[in-house]
CSV table of C-alpha atoms in Angstrom, one decimal:
chain,number,residue,atom,x,y,z
A,44,MET,CA,147.9,69.1,107.4
A,45,CYS,CA,146.4,67.8,110.6
A,46,ILE,CA,144.4,64.6,110.3
A,47,LEU,CA,141.5,64.1,112.7
A,48,PRO,CA,141.9,61.1,115.1
A,49,PRO,CA,139.9,58.1,113.9
A,50,PRO,CA,136.7,57.2,115.7
A,51,LEU,CA,137.1,55.8,119.2
A,52,THR,CA,138.5,52.3,119.0
A,53,THR,CA,137.1,49.4,121.0
A,54,PRO,CA,137.5,49.5,124.8
A,55,ASN,CA,139.8,46.5,124.9
A,56,ARG,CA,142.1,48.0,122.3
A,57,LEU,CA,142.1,51.4,124.0
A,58,ARG,CA,143.0,49.7,127.3
A,59,THR,CA,145.9,47.9,125.7
A,60,GLN,CA,147.2,51.2,124.1
A,61,LEU,CA,147.1,52.9,127.5
A,62,GLN,CA,148.9,50.1,129.3
A,63,GLU,CA,151.7,50.5,126.8
A,64,ARG,CA,151.9,54.3,127.5
A,65,LEU,CA,151.3,54.4,131.3
A,66,PRO,CA,153.5,51.7,132.9
A,67,ALA,CA,153.3,53.4,136.3
A,68,PHE,CA,149.5,52.8,136.4
A,69,LYS,CA,148.7,49.6,138.3
A,70,SER,CA,145.1,49.2,137.1
A,71,ILE,CA,143.8,50.4,133.7
A,72,ASP,CA,140.4,49.7,132.4
A,73,TRP,CA,138.1,51.0,129.7
A,74,VAL,CA,134.5,50.0,129.4
A,75,PRO,CA,131.7,50.6,126.9
A,76,ARG,CA,129.5,52.3,129.6
A,77,THR,CA,129.3,53.0,133.3
A,78,GLY,CA,127.4,55.3,135.6
A,79,SER,CA,130.3,57.6,136.6
A,80,THR,CA,134.0,56.9,136.3
A,81,ASN,CA,134.7,59.1,139.3
A,82,GLY,CA,132.0,57.4,141.3
A,83,GLU,CA,133.2,54.0,140.4
A,84,LEU,CA,136.8,54.7,141.5
A,85,ILE,CA,135.6,56.3,144.7
A,86,THR,CA,133.6,53.1,145.5
A,87,ARG,CA,136.6,50.9,144.7
A,88,ALA,CA,138.9,53.0,146.9
A,89,ARG,CA,136.6,52.5,149.9
A,90,ARG,CA,136.4,48.7,149.4
A,91,SER,CA,138.9,46.4,151.1
A,92,ASP,CA,138.9,43.8,148.3
A,93,GLN,CA,140.4,46.1,145.7
A,94,PRO,CA,144.1,46.3,144.6
A,95,LEU,CA,146.1,48.3,147.2
A,96,VAL,CA,148.6,49.8,144.7
A,97,ARG,CA,147.6,52.9,142.8
A,98,PRO,CA,147.3,54.8,140.5
A,99,TRP,CA,144.2,53.5,138.7
A,100,LEU,CA,142.6,54.6,135.5
A,101,LEU,CA,139.1,54.0,134.4
A,102,GLY,CA,137.5,55.3,131.2
A,103,ALA,CA,134.2,54.8,129.5
A,104,HIS,CA,132.8,55.4,126.0
A,105,TYR,CA,129.6,56.6,127.7
A,106,GLN,CA,128.5,57.6,131.2
A,107,THR,CA,124.9,57.3,132.2
A,108,GLU,CA,125.5,59.4,135.4
A,109,GLY,CA,128.4,61.6,134.4
A,110,ARG,CA,128.7,64.7,136.5
A,111,GLY,CA,130.7,67.9,136.7
A,112,ARG,CA,131.5,70.4,139.4
A,113,ALA,CA,128.8,71.3,141.9
A,114,GLY,CA,126.8,68.2,140.9
A,115,ARG,CA,126.0,69.4,137.4
A,116,VAL,CA,125.2,66.8,134.7
A,117,TRP,CA,127.9,66.0,132.2
A,118,HIS,CA,126.4,66.0,128.7
A,119,ASN,CA,127.9,63.1,126.6
A,120,ARG,CA,127.3,61.0,123.6
A,121,ASP,CA,128.9,57.6,122.8
A,122,GLY,CA,132.1,58.3,120.8
A,123,ALA,CA,132.0,62.1,121.0
A,124,HIS,CA,134.0,62.5,124.2
A,125,LEU,CA,137.0,61.2,126.0
A,126,MET,CA,135.8,60.5,129.6
A,127,PHE,CA,138.1,59.0,132.2
A,128,SER,CA,139.1,59.2,135.8
A,129,CYS,CA,142.3,58.4,137.7
A,130,ALA,CA,142.8,57.5,141.4
A,131,PHE,CA,146.0,58.5,143.2
A,132,ASP,CA,147.3,58.2,146.8
A,133,VAL,CA,148.2,61.5,148.3
A,134,PHE,CA,149.8,62.3,151.6
A,135,LEU,CA,148.7,65.8,152.5
A,136,ALA,CA,147.2,67.5,155.6
A,137,PRO,CA,143.5,67.9,155.3
A,138,GLN,CA,143.7,71.7,155.0
A,139,HIS,CA,145.7,71.4,151.8
A,140,LEU,CA,143.2,69.1,149.9
A,141,ALA,CA,141.2,71.9,148.3
A,142,THR,CA,144.4,72.9,146.4
A,143,LEU,CA,144.2,69.6,144.5
A,144,SER,CA,141.4,70.9,142.3
A,145,PRO,CA,143.3,73.9,140.7
A,146,LEU,CA,146.4,71.7,140.6
A,147,ALA,CA,144.5,69.1,138.6
A,148,GLY,CA,143.4,71.8,136.2
A,149,VAL,CA,146.8,73.2,135.7
A,150,ALA,CA,148.4,69.7,135.2
A,151,ALA,CA,145.7,68.7,132.6
A,152,CYS,CA,146.3,71.9,130.7
A,153,GLU,CA,150.0,71.4,130.7
A,154,GLY,CA,149.6,67.8,129.5
A,155,LEU,CA,147.4,68.7,126.6
A,156,ARG,CA,149.7,71.6,125.6
A,157,GLN,CA,152.5,69.0,125.1
A,158,LEU,CA,150.6,67.6,122.2
A,159,LEU,CA,150.3,71.0,120.4
A,160,PRO,CA,152.9,72.8,118.3
A,161,VAL,CA,154.6,75.5,120.4
A,162,ARG,CA,153.0,78.4,118.6
A,163,HIS,CA,149.5,77.1,119.3
A,164,GLN,CA,149.9,76.2,123.0
A,165,VAL,CA,148.9,79.7,124.2
A,166,ALA,CA,145.4,79.1,122.9
A,167,LEU,CA,144.9,76.3,125.4
A,168,ARG,CA,144.2,77.8,128.8
A,169,LEU,CA,142.6,77.1,132.2
A,170,LYS,CA,139.5,78.9,133.6
A,171,TRP,CA,139.8,78.5,137.3
A,172,PRO,CA,139.5,76.0,138.7
A,173,ASN,CA,138.6,73.2,136.3
A,174,ASP,CA,137.7,74.2,132.8
A,175,VAL,CA,140.2,73.8,129.9
A,176,LEU,CA,139.5,76.3,127.2
A,177,TRP,CA,140.5,76.5,123.5
A,178,TYR,CA,140.4,80.1,122.3
A,179,GLY,CA,138.0,80.9,125.2
A,180,ALA,CA,135.6,78.0,124.5
A,181,LYS,CA,135.3,75.1,126.9
A,182,LEU,CA,137.2,72.0,125.6
A,183,ALA,CA,137.2,69.9,128.7
A,184,GLY,CA,135.9,69.9,132.3
A,185,ILE,CA,137.5,68.4,135.3
A,186,LEU,CA,136.1,67.1,138.6
A,187,THR,CA,138.3,66.4,141.6
A,188,GLU,CA,137.1,64.5,144.6
A,189,VAL,CA,138.9,63.2,147.7
A,190,THR,CA,138.1,60.2,149.9
A,191,ARG,CA,139.7,58.0,152.5
A,192,ALA,CA,140.9,54.6,151.3
A,193,SER,CA,139.5,51.6,153.2
A,194,THR,CA,143.1,50.4,153.7
A,195,ALA,CA,144.5,53.8,154.7
A,196,PRO,CA,146.8,53.7,157.7
A,197,ALA,CA,146.0,55.6,160.9
A,198,SER,CA,147.7,58.7,159.4
A,199,ARG,CA,145.1,61.4,158.8
A,200,ASP,CA,147.3,62.7,155.9
A,201,HIS,CA,146.7,59.7,153.7
A,202,HIS,CA,143.9,60.2,151.1
A,203,VAL,CA,142.8,59.0,147.7
A,204,VAL,CA,142.2,61.7,145.2
A,205,VAL,CA,140.0,60.9,142.2
A,206,ILE,CA,140.3,63.2,139.2
A,207,GLY,CA,137.9,62.9,136.2
A,208,ILE,CA,137.9,64.7,132.9
A,209,GLY,CA,135.6,64.9,129.9
A,210,ILE,CA,137.3,66.1,126.7
A,211,ASN,CA,135.1,67.0,123.8
A,212,LEU,CA,136.1,65.2,120.6
A,213,ALA,CA,133.1,66.4,118.5
A,214,ASP,CA,129.6,67.9,118.9
A,215,SER,CA,130.9,71.4,119.7
A,216,GLN,CA,128.3,73.1,117.5
A,217,ARG,CA,125.4,71.1,119.0
A,218,LEU,CA,126.6,71.7,122.6
A,219,SER,CA,127.2,75.4,122.0
A,220,HIS,CA,123.6,75.7,120.9
A,221,GLU,CA,122.1,73.6,123.7
A,222,LEU,CA,124.2,75.1,126.5
A,223,GLU,CA,124.1,78.7,125.1
A,224,ARG,CA,127.8,79.2,125.6
A,225,PRO,CA,131.0,78.6,123.5
A,226,ILE,CA,132.1,74.9,123.4
A,227,ALA,CA,135.2,73.6,121.6
A,228,ASP,CA,136.2,70.1,120.6
A,229,TRP,CA,139.3,68.3,119.4
A,230,ALA,CA,138.2,68.4,115.8
A,231,GLN,CA,138.2,72.2,116.1
A,232,VAL,CA,141.7,72.1,117.6
A,233,CYS,CA,142.8,70.1,114.6
A,234,GLN,CA,141.2,72.6,112.2
A,235,ASP,CA,142.8,75.5,114.0
A,236,CYS,CA,146.2,73.8,114.0
A,237,PRO,CA,147.0,72.6,110.5
A,238,ASP,CA,150.5,71.7,111.6
A,239,LEU,CA,149.3,69.6,114.5
A,240,SER,CA,150.7,66.0,114.4
A,241,THR,CA,148.2,63.2,114.4
A,242,HIS,CA,147.6,61.8,117.9
A,243,ARG,CA,145.7,58.7,118.8
A,244,HIS,CA,143.1,59.1,121.5
A,245,ALA,CA,145.4,57.0,123.8
A,246,ASP,CA,148.0,59.7,123.4
A,247,ILE,CA,145.6,62.4,124.6
A,248,ILE,CA,144.5,60.3,127.6
A,249,ALA,CA,148.1,59.4,128.5
A,250,ALA,CA,149.3,63.0,128.3
A,251,VAL,CA,146.8,64.1,130.9
A,252,ALA,CA,147.0,61.1,133.2
A,253,GLN,CA,150.8,61.2,133.3
A,254,SER,CA,150.8,64.9,134.0
A,255,TRP,CA,148.4,64.3,136.9
A,256,TYR,CA,150.7,61.6,138.2
A,257,ASP,CA,153.8,63.7,138.0
A,258,SER,CA,152.1,66.7,139.6
A,259,LEU,CA,150.7,64.8,142.5
A,260,ASN,CA,154.0,63.1,143.2
A,261,ARG,CA,155.6,66.6,143.4
A,262,ALA,CA,152.8,67.8,145.7
A,263,THR,CA,153.3,64.9,148.1
A,264,ALA,CA,157.1,65.4,148.1
A,265,PHE,CA,157.3,69.2,148.1
A,266,GLY,CA,153.8,70.6,148.7
A,267,PHE,CA,152.4,73.1,146.2
A,268,GLU,CA,155.6,75.0,145.6
A,269,GLY,CA,155.6,76.4,142.1
A,270,LEU,CA,151.8,76.2,141.6
A,271,VAL,CA,151.3,80.0,141.3
A,272,PRO,CA,153.7,80.5,138.4
A,273,ARG,CA,152.4,77.4,136.7
A,274,TYR,CA,148.9,78.7,137.0
A,275,GLN,CA,150.0,82.1,135.6
A,276,ASN,CA,151.3,80.3,132.5
A,277,VAL,CA,147.9,78.9,131.6
A,278,ASP,CA,145.6,81.5,133.3
A,279,ALA,CA,142.5,82.3,131.1
A,280,LEU,CA,141.2,84.9,133.5
A,281,GLN,CA,144.2,87.2,134.3
A,282,GLY,CA,143.1,90.8,134.2
A,283,GLN,CA,139.6,90.0,133.1
A,284,SER,CA,136.6,91.6,134.8
A,285,VAL,CA,134.8,88.7,136.5
A,286,VAL,CA,131.8,88.1,138.7
A,287,VAL,CA,131.7,85.3,141.3
A,288,MET,CA,128.2,83.7,141.8
A,289,ASP,CA,127.1,81.1,144.4
A,290,GLN,CA,123.6,79.7,144.4
A,291,GLN,CA,122.5,82.5,142.0
A,292,GLN,CA,123.8,85.2,144.4
A,293,GLU,CA,126.6,87.5,143.4
A,294,LEU,CA,129.4,87.1,146.0
A,295,LEU,CA,132.0,89.4,144.5
A,296,SER,CA,133.1,91.2,141.3
A,297,GLY,CA,136.4,92.7,140.3
A,298,LEU,CA,139.5,91.8,138.2
A,299,ALA,CA,140.9,88.3,138.3
A,300,HIS,CA,144.5,88.5,139.7
A,301,GLY,CA,145.9,84.9,139.6
A,302,ILE,CA,145.8,82.5,142.5
A,303,ALA,CA,147.0,82.4,146.1
A,304,PRO,CA,149.6,79.8,147.0
A,305,ASP,CA,146.8,77.6,148.3
A,306,GLY,CA,145.1,77.7,144.9
A,307,ARG,CA,142.3,80.1,145.7
A,308,LEU,CA,141.4,82.5,143.0
A,309,LEU,CA,142.3,86.1,143.7
A,310,VAL,CA,139.8,88.8,142.7
A,311,ARG,CA,141.0,92.4,143.0
A,312,ASN,CA,138.7,95.4,143.6
A,313,ALA,CA,139.0,98.7,145.4
A,314,LEU,CA,139.2,97.0,148.8
A,315,GLY,CA,142.1,94.8,147.8
A,316,ASP,CA,142.6,91.1,146.8
A,317,HIS,CA,139.9,88.7,147.9
A,318,PRO,CA,140.7,84.9,147.8
A,319,ILE,CA,137.8,82.8,146.4
A,320,SER,CA,137.5,79.1,147.2
A,321,VAL,CA,133.9,78.4,146.0
A,322,GLY,CA,131.5,79.8,143.4
A,323,ASP,CA,131.1,80.0,139.7
A,324,VAL,CA,133.3,82.5,138.0
A,325,SER,CA,132.3,84.2,134.7
A,326,ILE,CA,133.8,86.9,132.7
A,327,ARG,CA,131.7,90.1,132.9
A,328,THR,CA,130.9,91.5,129.4
A,329,PRO,CA,130.9,95.3,129.4
A,330,SER,CA,127.4,96.7,128.9
A,331,PRO,CA,126.8,98.6,125.6
A,332,ARG,CA,127.0,102.3,126.0
């Protein structure tokens, strides 16, 4: 029988547990509260008095200015979410930076799947480009941002990518009601997987952070080779009728058909496959006859 993780431990204890699990990370910190973990790491990366060696990890029990994709507010409550960000050096041409967002989503999904029994892994999927779903309900959201480090060399290909994630630990019923859409949490994952082993919160964090680290190292060394089949393995939209909206205007509708090699979503209609780089994608529910 799966036992729910205990309540979030103290920030100091959590930091110690993460340092044991993530030896490649040069700076790990966890604080009671902050404005935004993504925002804080971006500010650090731009300052010349910060450690030069990355990756860094910063987490918080509570964020007063947490945000999601397209500037949305991240709803959080102290102890009900795992919220952290990581900063990595990447060496990619500027035109390839947009691919980091779907790559971060795929890597996070793969990392979390490693914690699940094999027969339950298929329930954990990615809704392009940055929502991790559990049986179709949002379990986690990811925000990927890129900046130039203050100490970056003259090379235009050296950037710092900051990836943040918020994973729901509890509150799914309240959030589903408030947001008027299905929300999942880790407690629900445990209920749905009675054979799930007990994992500390540090195990969940480390699984995602290490997966990001490994994936970004591969991207720097080999580009985005293999991203398309990796995405297919976690794709929550494949074959679904979807609509793409931007600023409350419908851009496109059709069937989701995987991603292009550069990470753009492919939407297929009578005119062919259309690559999408911006917009909100939702599954279109058939109208009642």
